[in-house]
Tab-separated table of C-alpha atoms in Angstrom:
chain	number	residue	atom	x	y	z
A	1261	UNK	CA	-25.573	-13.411	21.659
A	1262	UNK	CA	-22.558	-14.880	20.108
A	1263	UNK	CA	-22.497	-17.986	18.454
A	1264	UNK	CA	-20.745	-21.221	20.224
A	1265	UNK	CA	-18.221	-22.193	17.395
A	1266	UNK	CA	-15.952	-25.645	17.374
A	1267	UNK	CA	-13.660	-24.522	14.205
A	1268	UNK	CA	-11.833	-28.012	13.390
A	1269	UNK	CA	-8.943	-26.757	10.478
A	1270	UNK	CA	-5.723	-28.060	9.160
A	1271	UNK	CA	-4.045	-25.028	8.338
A	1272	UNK	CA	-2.998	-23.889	5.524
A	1273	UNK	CA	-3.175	-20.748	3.818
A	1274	UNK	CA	-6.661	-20.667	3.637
A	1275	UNK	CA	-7.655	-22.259	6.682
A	1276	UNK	CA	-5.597	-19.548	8.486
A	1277	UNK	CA	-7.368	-16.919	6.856
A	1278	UNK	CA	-10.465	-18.390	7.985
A	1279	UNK	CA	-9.366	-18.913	11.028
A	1280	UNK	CA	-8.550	-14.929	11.619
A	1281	UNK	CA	-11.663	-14.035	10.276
A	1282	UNK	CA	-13.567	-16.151	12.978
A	1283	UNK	CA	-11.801	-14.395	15.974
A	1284	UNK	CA	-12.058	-10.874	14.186
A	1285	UNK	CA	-16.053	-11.517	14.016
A	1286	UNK	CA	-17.670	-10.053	17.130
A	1287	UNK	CA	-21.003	-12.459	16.150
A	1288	UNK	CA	-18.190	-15.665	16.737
A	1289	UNK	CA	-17.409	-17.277	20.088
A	1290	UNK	CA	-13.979	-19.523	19.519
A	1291	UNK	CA	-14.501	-22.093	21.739
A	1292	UNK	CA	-12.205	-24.321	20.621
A	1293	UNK	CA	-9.680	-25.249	18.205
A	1294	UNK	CA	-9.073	-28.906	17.174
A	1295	UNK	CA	-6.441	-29.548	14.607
A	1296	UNK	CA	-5.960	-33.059	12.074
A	1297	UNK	CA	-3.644	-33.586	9.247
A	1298	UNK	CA	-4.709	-32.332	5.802
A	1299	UNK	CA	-3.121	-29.626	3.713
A	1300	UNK	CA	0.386	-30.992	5.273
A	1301	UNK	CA	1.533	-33.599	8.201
A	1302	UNK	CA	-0.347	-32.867	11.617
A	1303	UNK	CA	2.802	-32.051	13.402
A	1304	UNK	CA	3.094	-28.745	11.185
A	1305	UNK	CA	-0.711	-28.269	11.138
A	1306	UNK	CA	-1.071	-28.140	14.775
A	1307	UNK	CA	2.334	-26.067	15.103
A	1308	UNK	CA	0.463	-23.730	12.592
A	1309	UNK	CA	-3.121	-23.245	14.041
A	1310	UNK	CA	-0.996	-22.567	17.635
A	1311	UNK	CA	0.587	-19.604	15.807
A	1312	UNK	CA	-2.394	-18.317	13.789
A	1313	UNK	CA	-3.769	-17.728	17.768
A	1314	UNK	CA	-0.976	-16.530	19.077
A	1315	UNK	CA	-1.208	-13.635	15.854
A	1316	UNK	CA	-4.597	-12.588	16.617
A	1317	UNK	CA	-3.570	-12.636	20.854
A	1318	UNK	CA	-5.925	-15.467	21.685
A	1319	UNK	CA	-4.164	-17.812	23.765
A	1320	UNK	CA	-7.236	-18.855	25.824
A	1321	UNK	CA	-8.384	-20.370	23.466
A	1322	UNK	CA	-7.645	-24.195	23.621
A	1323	UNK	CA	-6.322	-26.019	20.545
A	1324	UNK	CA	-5.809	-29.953	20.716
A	1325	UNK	CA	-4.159	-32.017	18.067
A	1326	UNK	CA	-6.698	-34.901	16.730
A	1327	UNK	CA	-6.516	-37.496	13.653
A	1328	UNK	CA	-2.813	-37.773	12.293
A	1329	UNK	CA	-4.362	-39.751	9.417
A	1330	UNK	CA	-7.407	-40.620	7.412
A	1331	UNK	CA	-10.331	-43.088	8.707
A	1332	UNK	CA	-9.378	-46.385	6.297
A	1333	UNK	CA	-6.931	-45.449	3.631
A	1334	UNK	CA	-3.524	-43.483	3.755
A	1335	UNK	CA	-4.013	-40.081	2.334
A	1336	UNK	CA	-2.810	-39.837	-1.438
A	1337	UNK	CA	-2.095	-36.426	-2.296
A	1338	UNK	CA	-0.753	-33.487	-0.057
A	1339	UNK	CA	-0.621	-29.956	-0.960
A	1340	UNK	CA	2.708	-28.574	-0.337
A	1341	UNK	CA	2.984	-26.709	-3.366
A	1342	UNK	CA	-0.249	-24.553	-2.692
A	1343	UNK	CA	1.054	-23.811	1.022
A	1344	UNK	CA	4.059	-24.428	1.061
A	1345	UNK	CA	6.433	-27.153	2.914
A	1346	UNK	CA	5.266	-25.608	6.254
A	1347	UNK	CA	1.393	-25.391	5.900
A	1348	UNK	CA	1.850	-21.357	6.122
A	1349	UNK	CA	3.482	-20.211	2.369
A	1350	UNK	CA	6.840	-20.613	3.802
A	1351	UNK	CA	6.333	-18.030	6.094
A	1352	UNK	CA	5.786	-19.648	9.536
A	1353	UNK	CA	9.002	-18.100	10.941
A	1354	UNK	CA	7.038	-14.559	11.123
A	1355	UNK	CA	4.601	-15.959	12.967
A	1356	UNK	CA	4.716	-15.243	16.988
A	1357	UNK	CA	5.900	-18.286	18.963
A	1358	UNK	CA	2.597	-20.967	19.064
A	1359	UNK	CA	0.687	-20.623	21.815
A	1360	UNK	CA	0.400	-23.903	24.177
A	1361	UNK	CA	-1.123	-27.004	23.477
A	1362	UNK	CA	-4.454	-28.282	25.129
A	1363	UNK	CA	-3.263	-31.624	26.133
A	1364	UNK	CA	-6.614	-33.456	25.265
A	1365	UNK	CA	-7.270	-35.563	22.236
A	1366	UNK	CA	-8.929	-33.256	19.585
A	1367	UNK	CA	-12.137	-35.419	19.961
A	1368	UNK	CA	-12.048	-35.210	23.485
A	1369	UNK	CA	-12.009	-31.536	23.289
A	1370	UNK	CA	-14.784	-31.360	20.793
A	1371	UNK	CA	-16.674	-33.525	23.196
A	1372	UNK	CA	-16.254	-31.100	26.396
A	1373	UNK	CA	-17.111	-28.105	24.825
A	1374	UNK	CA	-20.910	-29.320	23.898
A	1375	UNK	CA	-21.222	-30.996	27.115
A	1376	UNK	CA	-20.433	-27.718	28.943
A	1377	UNK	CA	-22.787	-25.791	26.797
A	1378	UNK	CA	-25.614	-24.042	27.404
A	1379	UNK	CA	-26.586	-23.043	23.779
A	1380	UNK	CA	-26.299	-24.960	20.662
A	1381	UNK	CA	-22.707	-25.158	18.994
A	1382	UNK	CA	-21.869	-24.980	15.537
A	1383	UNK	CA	-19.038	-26.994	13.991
A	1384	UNK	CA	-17.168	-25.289	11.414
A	1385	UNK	CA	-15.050	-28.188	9.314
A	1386	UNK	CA	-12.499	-26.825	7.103
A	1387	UNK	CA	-10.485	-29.366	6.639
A	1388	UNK	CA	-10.862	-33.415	6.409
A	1389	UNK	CA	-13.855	-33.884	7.898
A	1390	UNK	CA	-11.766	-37.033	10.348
A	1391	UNK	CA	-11.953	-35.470	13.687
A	1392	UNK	CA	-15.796	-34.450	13.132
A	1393	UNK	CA	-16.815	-37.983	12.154
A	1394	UNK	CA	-15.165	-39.401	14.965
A	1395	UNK	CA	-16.879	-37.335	17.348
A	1396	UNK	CA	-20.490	-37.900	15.807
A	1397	UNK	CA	-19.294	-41.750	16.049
A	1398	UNK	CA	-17.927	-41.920	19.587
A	1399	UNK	CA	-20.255	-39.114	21.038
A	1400	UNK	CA	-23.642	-39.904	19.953
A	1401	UNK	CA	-25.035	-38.149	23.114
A	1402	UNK	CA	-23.110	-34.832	21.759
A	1403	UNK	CA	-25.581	-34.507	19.036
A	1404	UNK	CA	-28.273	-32.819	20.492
A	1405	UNK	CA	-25.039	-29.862	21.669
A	1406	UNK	CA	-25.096	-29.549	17.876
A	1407	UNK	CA	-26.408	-26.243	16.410
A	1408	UNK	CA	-24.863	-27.174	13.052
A	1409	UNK	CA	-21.966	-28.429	11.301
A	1410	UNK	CA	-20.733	-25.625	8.813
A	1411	UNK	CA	-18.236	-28.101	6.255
A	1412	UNK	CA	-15.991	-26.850	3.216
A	1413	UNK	CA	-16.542	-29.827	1.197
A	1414	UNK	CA	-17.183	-31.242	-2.198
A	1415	UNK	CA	-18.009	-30.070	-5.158
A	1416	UNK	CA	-20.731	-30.949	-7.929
A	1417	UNK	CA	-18.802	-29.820	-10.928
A	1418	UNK	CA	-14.668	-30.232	-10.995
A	1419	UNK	CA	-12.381	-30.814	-8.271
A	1420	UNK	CA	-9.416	-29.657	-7.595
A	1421	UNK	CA	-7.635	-32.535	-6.858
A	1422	UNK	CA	-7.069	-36.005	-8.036
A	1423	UNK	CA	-10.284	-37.376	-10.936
A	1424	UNK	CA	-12.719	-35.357	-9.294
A	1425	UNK	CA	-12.919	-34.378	-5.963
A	1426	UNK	CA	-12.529	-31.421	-3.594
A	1427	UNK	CA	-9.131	-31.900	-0.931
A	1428	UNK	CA	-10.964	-31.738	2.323
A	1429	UNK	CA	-13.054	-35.298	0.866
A	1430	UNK	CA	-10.309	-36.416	-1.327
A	1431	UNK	CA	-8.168	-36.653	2.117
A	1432	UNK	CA	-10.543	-38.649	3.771
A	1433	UNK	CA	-14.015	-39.643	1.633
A	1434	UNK	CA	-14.770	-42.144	4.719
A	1435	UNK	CA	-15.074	-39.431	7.096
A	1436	UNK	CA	-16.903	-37.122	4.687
A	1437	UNK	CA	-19.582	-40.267	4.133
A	1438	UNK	CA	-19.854	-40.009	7.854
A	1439	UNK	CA	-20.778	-36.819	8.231
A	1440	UNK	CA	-22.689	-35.936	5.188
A	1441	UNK	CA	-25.207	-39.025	5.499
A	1442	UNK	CA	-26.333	-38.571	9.051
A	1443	UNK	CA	-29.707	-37.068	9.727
A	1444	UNK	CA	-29.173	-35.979	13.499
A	1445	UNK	CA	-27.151	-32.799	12.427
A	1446	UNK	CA	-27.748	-30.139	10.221
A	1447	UNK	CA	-25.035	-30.073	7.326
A	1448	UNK	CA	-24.283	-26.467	5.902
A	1449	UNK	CA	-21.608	-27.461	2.573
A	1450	UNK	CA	-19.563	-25.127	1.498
A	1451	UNK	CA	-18.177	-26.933	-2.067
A	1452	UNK	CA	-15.725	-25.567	-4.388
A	1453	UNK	CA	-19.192	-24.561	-6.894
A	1454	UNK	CA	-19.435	-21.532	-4.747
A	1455	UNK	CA	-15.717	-20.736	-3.225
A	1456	UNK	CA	-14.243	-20.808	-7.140
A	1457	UNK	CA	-16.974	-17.978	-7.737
A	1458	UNK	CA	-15.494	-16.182	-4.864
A	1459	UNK	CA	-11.865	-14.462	-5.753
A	1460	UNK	CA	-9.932	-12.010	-3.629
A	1461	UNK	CA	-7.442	-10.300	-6.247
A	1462	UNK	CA	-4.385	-8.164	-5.854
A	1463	UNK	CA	-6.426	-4.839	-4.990
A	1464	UNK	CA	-8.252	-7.279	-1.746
A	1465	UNK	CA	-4.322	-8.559	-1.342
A	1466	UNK	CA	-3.083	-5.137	-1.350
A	1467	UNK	CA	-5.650	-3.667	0.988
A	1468	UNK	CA	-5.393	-6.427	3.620
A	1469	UNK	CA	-1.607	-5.586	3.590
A	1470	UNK	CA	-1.782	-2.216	4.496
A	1471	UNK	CA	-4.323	-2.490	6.808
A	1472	UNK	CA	-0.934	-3.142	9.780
A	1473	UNK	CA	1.390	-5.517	10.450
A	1474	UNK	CA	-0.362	-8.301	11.516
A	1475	UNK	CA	-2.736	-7.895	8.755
A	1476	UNK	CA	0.805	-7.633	6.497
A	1477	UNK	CA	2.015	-11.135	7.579
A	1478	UNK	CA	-1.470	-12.602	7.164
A	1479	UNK	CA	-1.179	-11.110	3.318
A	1480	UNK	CA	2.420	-12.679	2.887
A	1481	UNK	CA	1.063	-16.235	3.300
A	1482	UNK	CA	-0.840	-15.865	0.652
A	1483	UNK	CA	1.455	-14.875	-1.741
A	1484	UNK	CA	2.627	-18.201	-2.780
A	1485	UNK	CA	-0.801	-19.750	-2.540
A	1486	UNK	CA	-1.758	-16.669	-5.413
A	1487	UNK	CA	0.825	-17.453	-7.287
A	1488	UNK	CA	0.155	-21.238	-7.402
A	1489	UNK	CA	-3.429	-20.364	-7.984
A	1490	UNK	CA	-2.609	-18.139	-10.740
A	1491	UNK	CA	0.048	-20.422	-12.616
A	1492	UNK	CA	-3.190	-23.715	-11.819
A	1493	UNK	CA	-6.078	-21.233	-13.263
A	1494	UNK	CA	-4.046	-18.487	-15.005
A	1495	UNK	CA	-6.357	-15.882	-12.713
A	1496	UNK	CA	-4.299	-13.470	-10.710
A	1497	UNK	CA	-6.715	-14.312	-7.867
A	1498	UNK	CA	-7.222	-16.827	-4.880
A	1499	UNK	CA	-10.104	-18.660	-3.315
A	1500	UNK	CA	-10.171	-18.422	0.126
A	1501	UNK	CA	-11.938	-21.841	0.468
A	1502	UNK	CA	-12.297	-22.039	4.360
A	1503	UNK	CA	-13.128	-18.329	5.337
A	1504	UNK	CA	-16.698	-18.493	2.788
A	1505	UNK	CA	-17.260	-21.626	5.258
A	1506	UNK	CA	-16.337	-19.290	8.421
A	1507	UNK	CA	-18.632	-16.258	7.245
A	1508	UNK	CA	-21.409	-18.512	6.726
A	1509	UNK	CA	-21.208	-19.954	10.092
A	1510	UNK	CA	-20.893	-16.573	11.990
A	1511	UNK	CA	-23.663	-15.068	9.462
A	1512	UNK	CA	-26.137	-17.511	8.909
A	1513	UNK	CA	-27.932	-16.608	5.566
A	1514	UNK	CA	-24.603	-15.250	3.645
A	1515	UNK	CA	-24.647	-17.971	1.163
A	1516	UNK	CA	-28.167	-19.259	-0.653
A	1517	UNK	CA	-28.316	-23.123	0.087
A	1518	UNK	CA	-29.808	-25.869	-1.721
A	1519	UNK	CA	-31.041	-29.196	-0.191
A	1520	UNK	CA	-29.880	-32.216	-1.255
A	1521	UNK	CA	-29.135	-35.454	-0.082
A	1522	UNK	CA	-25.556	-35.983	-1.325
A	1523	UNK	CA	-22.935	-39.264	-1.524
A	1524	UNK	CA	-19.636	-39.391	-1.128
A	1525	UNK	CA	-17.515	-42.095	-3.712
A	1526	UNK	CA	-15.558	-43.928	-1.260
A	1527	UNK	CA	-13.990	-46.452	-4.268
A	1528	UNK	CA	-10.522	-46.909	-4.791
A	1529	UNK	CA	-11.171	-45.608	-8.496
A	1530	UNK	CA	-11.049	-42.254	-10.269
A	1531	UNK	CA	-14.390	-40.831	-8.664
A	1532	UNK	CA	-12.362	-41.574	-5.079
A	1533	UNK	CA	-13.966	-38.242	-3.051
A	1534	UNK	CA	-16.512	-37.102	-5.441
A	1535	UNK	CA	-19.476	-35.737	-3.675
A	1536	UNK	CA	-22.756	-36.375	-6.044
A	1537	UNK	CA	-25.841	-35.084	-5.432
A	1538	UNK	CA	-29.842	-36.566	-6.081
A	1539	UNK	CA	-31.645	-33.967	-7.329
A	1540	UNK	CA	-34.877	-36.245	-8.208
A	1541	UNK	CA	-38.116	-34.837	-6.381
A	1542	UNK	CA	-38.503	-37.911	-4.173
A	1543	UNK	CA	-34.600	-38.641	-3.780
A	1544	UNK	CA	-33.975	-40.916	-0.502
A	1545	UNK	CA	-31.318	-39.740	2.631
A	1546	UNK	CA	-30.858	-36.779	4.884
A	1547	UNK	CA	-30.449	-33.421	2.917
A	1548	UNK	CA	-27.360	-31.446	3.114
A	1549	UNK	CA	-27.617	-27.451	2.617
A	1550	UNK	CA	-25.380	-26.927	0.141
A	1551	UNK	CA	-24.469	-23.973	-0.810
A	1552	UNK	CA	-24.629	-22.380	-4.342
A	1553	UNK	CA	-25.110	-19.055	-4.613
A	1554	UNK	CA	-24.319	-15.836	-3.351
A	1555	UNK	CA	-23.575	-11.957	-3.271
A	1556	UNK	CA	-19.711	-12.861	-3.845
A	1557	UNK	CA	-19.080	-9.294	-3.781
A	1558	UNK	CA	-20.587	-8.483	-1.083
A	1559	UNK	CA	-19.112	-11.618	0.938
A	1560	UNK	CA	-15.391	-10.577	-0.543
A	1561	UNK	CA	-16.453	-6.973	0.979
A	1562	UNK	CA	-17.342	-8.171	4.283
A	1563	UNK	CA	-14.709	-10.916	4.546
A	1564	UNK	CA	-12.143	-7.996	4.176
A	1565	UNK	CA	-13.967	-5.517	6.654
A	1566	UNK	CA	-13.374	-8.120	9.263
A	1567	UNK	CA	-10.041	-9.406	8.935
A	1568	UNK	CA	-8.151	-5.623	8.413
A	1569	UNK	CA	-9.665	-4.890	12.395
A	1570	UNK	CA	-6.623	-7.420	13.192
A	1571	UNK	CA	-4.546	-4.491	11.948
């Protein structure tokens, strides 16, 4: 049976990679889509995941704008030069017209879906985790609705933002606390230790862009988001962050997981977002499964078996 999935994004290049890659995935039933600001302003972001539906024909799905801004603090640090001034590498105007809005509040949304389930649903976060904490905050009767929350988050080495955080936590570390240090859901985290390890190259690029012309325009928002990786790392590569997060959630088991209780800096100083883990034997607070290890490979492989069926 498929799995129920909430996929809360704020695409972005690789959000709408991993957001293709959940509706090409026959294991993966797109309940909803909820949207919040992140990689750029939620107007755009919300604009964007309407489009990213309307590419892979699935306007019954319903997609609600949520958070416009972070929990406490104003966000710091956008990301317009990874994906561009429009969220989508500059290349939003090849996109289909968006599909239309669901009229509910994001949370709202989220909310619905679990109490009209039958089956557990897992929440996929792939981008600040704002809309997610506000719904285990305002909903605590939802929790139970909860298969598992499926984050890309954190990172125990370097960041890839400001000091030394991951985006999706630097955005919004309140939110990330939230979520991270609550026992009543299982926490699958997807940090940067694994997704860095995890590089689709020109040959993957080239492959996916051949594969037809909706694959094609899914390849050309990437393009700036390689070259920005490759001018940041000098590797003529790109993480695709969100879609390890997505292939996890629709394949249980893809990624080898670790548990451990982590924390989430919420100061105002350099360590603003880090995510730190206890790794002592009889370290206190609900463990997070984070994930460390895998057959990147095999999950580039699979990743691209999927997303070429768009065609």
């Amino acid at each position: 049976m498929p799995i129920p999935l909430i996929i809360d994004t704020d695409p972005g290049v690789d959000d709408t990679v991993a957001l293709v890659l959940a509706l090409q995935s026959p294991e993966a039933d797109v309940r909803a889509v909820t949207v919040s600001f992140g990689n750029v302003g939620i107007e755009k972001t919300f604009a964007n995941a309407r489009r990213v539906l309307a590419l892979a024909g699935r306007p019954d799905i319903p997609v609600a704008a949520g958070a416009a801004r972070p929990l406490v603090h104003e966000q710091e640090e956008w990301a317009p030069e990874w994906h561009g001034a429009d969220g989508l590498g500059g290349r939003s105007a090849e996109f289909p017209e968006p599909v239309a809005a669901d009229p509910r509040f994001a949370v709202a949304l989220m909310a619905d879906v679990l109490r009209e389930a039958t089956e557990p649903v897992t929440i996929i976060s792939i981008g600040p985790l704002t809309n997610t904490a506000l719904l285990l905050a305002t909903h605590p009767d939802m929790t139970a609705k909860i298969g598992r929350i499926v984050a890309m988050a954190g990172s125990l080495g370097a960041g890839n933002t400001r000091g030394v955080a991951e985006f999706n936590v630097y955005a919004d570390p309140e939110a990330a606390h939230r979520v991270l240090n609550q026992a009543d859901v299982p926490v699958t985290m997807v940090p940067l230790d694994i997704t860095m390890r995890t590089l689709a190259d020109g040959d993957w690029i080239s492959e996916l862009t051949a594969s037809g012309p909706r694959c094609a325009t899914l390849a050309g928002v990437i393009a700036g988001y390689r070259k920005a990786f490759n001018e940041r790392y000098g590797i003529d590569a790109v993480a695709l962050h969100d879609a390890l997060a997505v292939l996890e959630a629709v394949l249980p088991g893809t990624l080898r997981t670790t548990a451990l209780p982590i924390r989430v800096a919420c100061d105002l100083g350099p360590a603003r977002g880090a995510t730190v883990a206890d790794r002592r034997p009889d370290a206190a607070g609900p463990p997070v499964h984070v994930a460390l290890d895998a057959d990147t490979d095999a999950v580039l492989a699979e990743m691209a078996r999927r997303l070429r069926t768009l065609r």
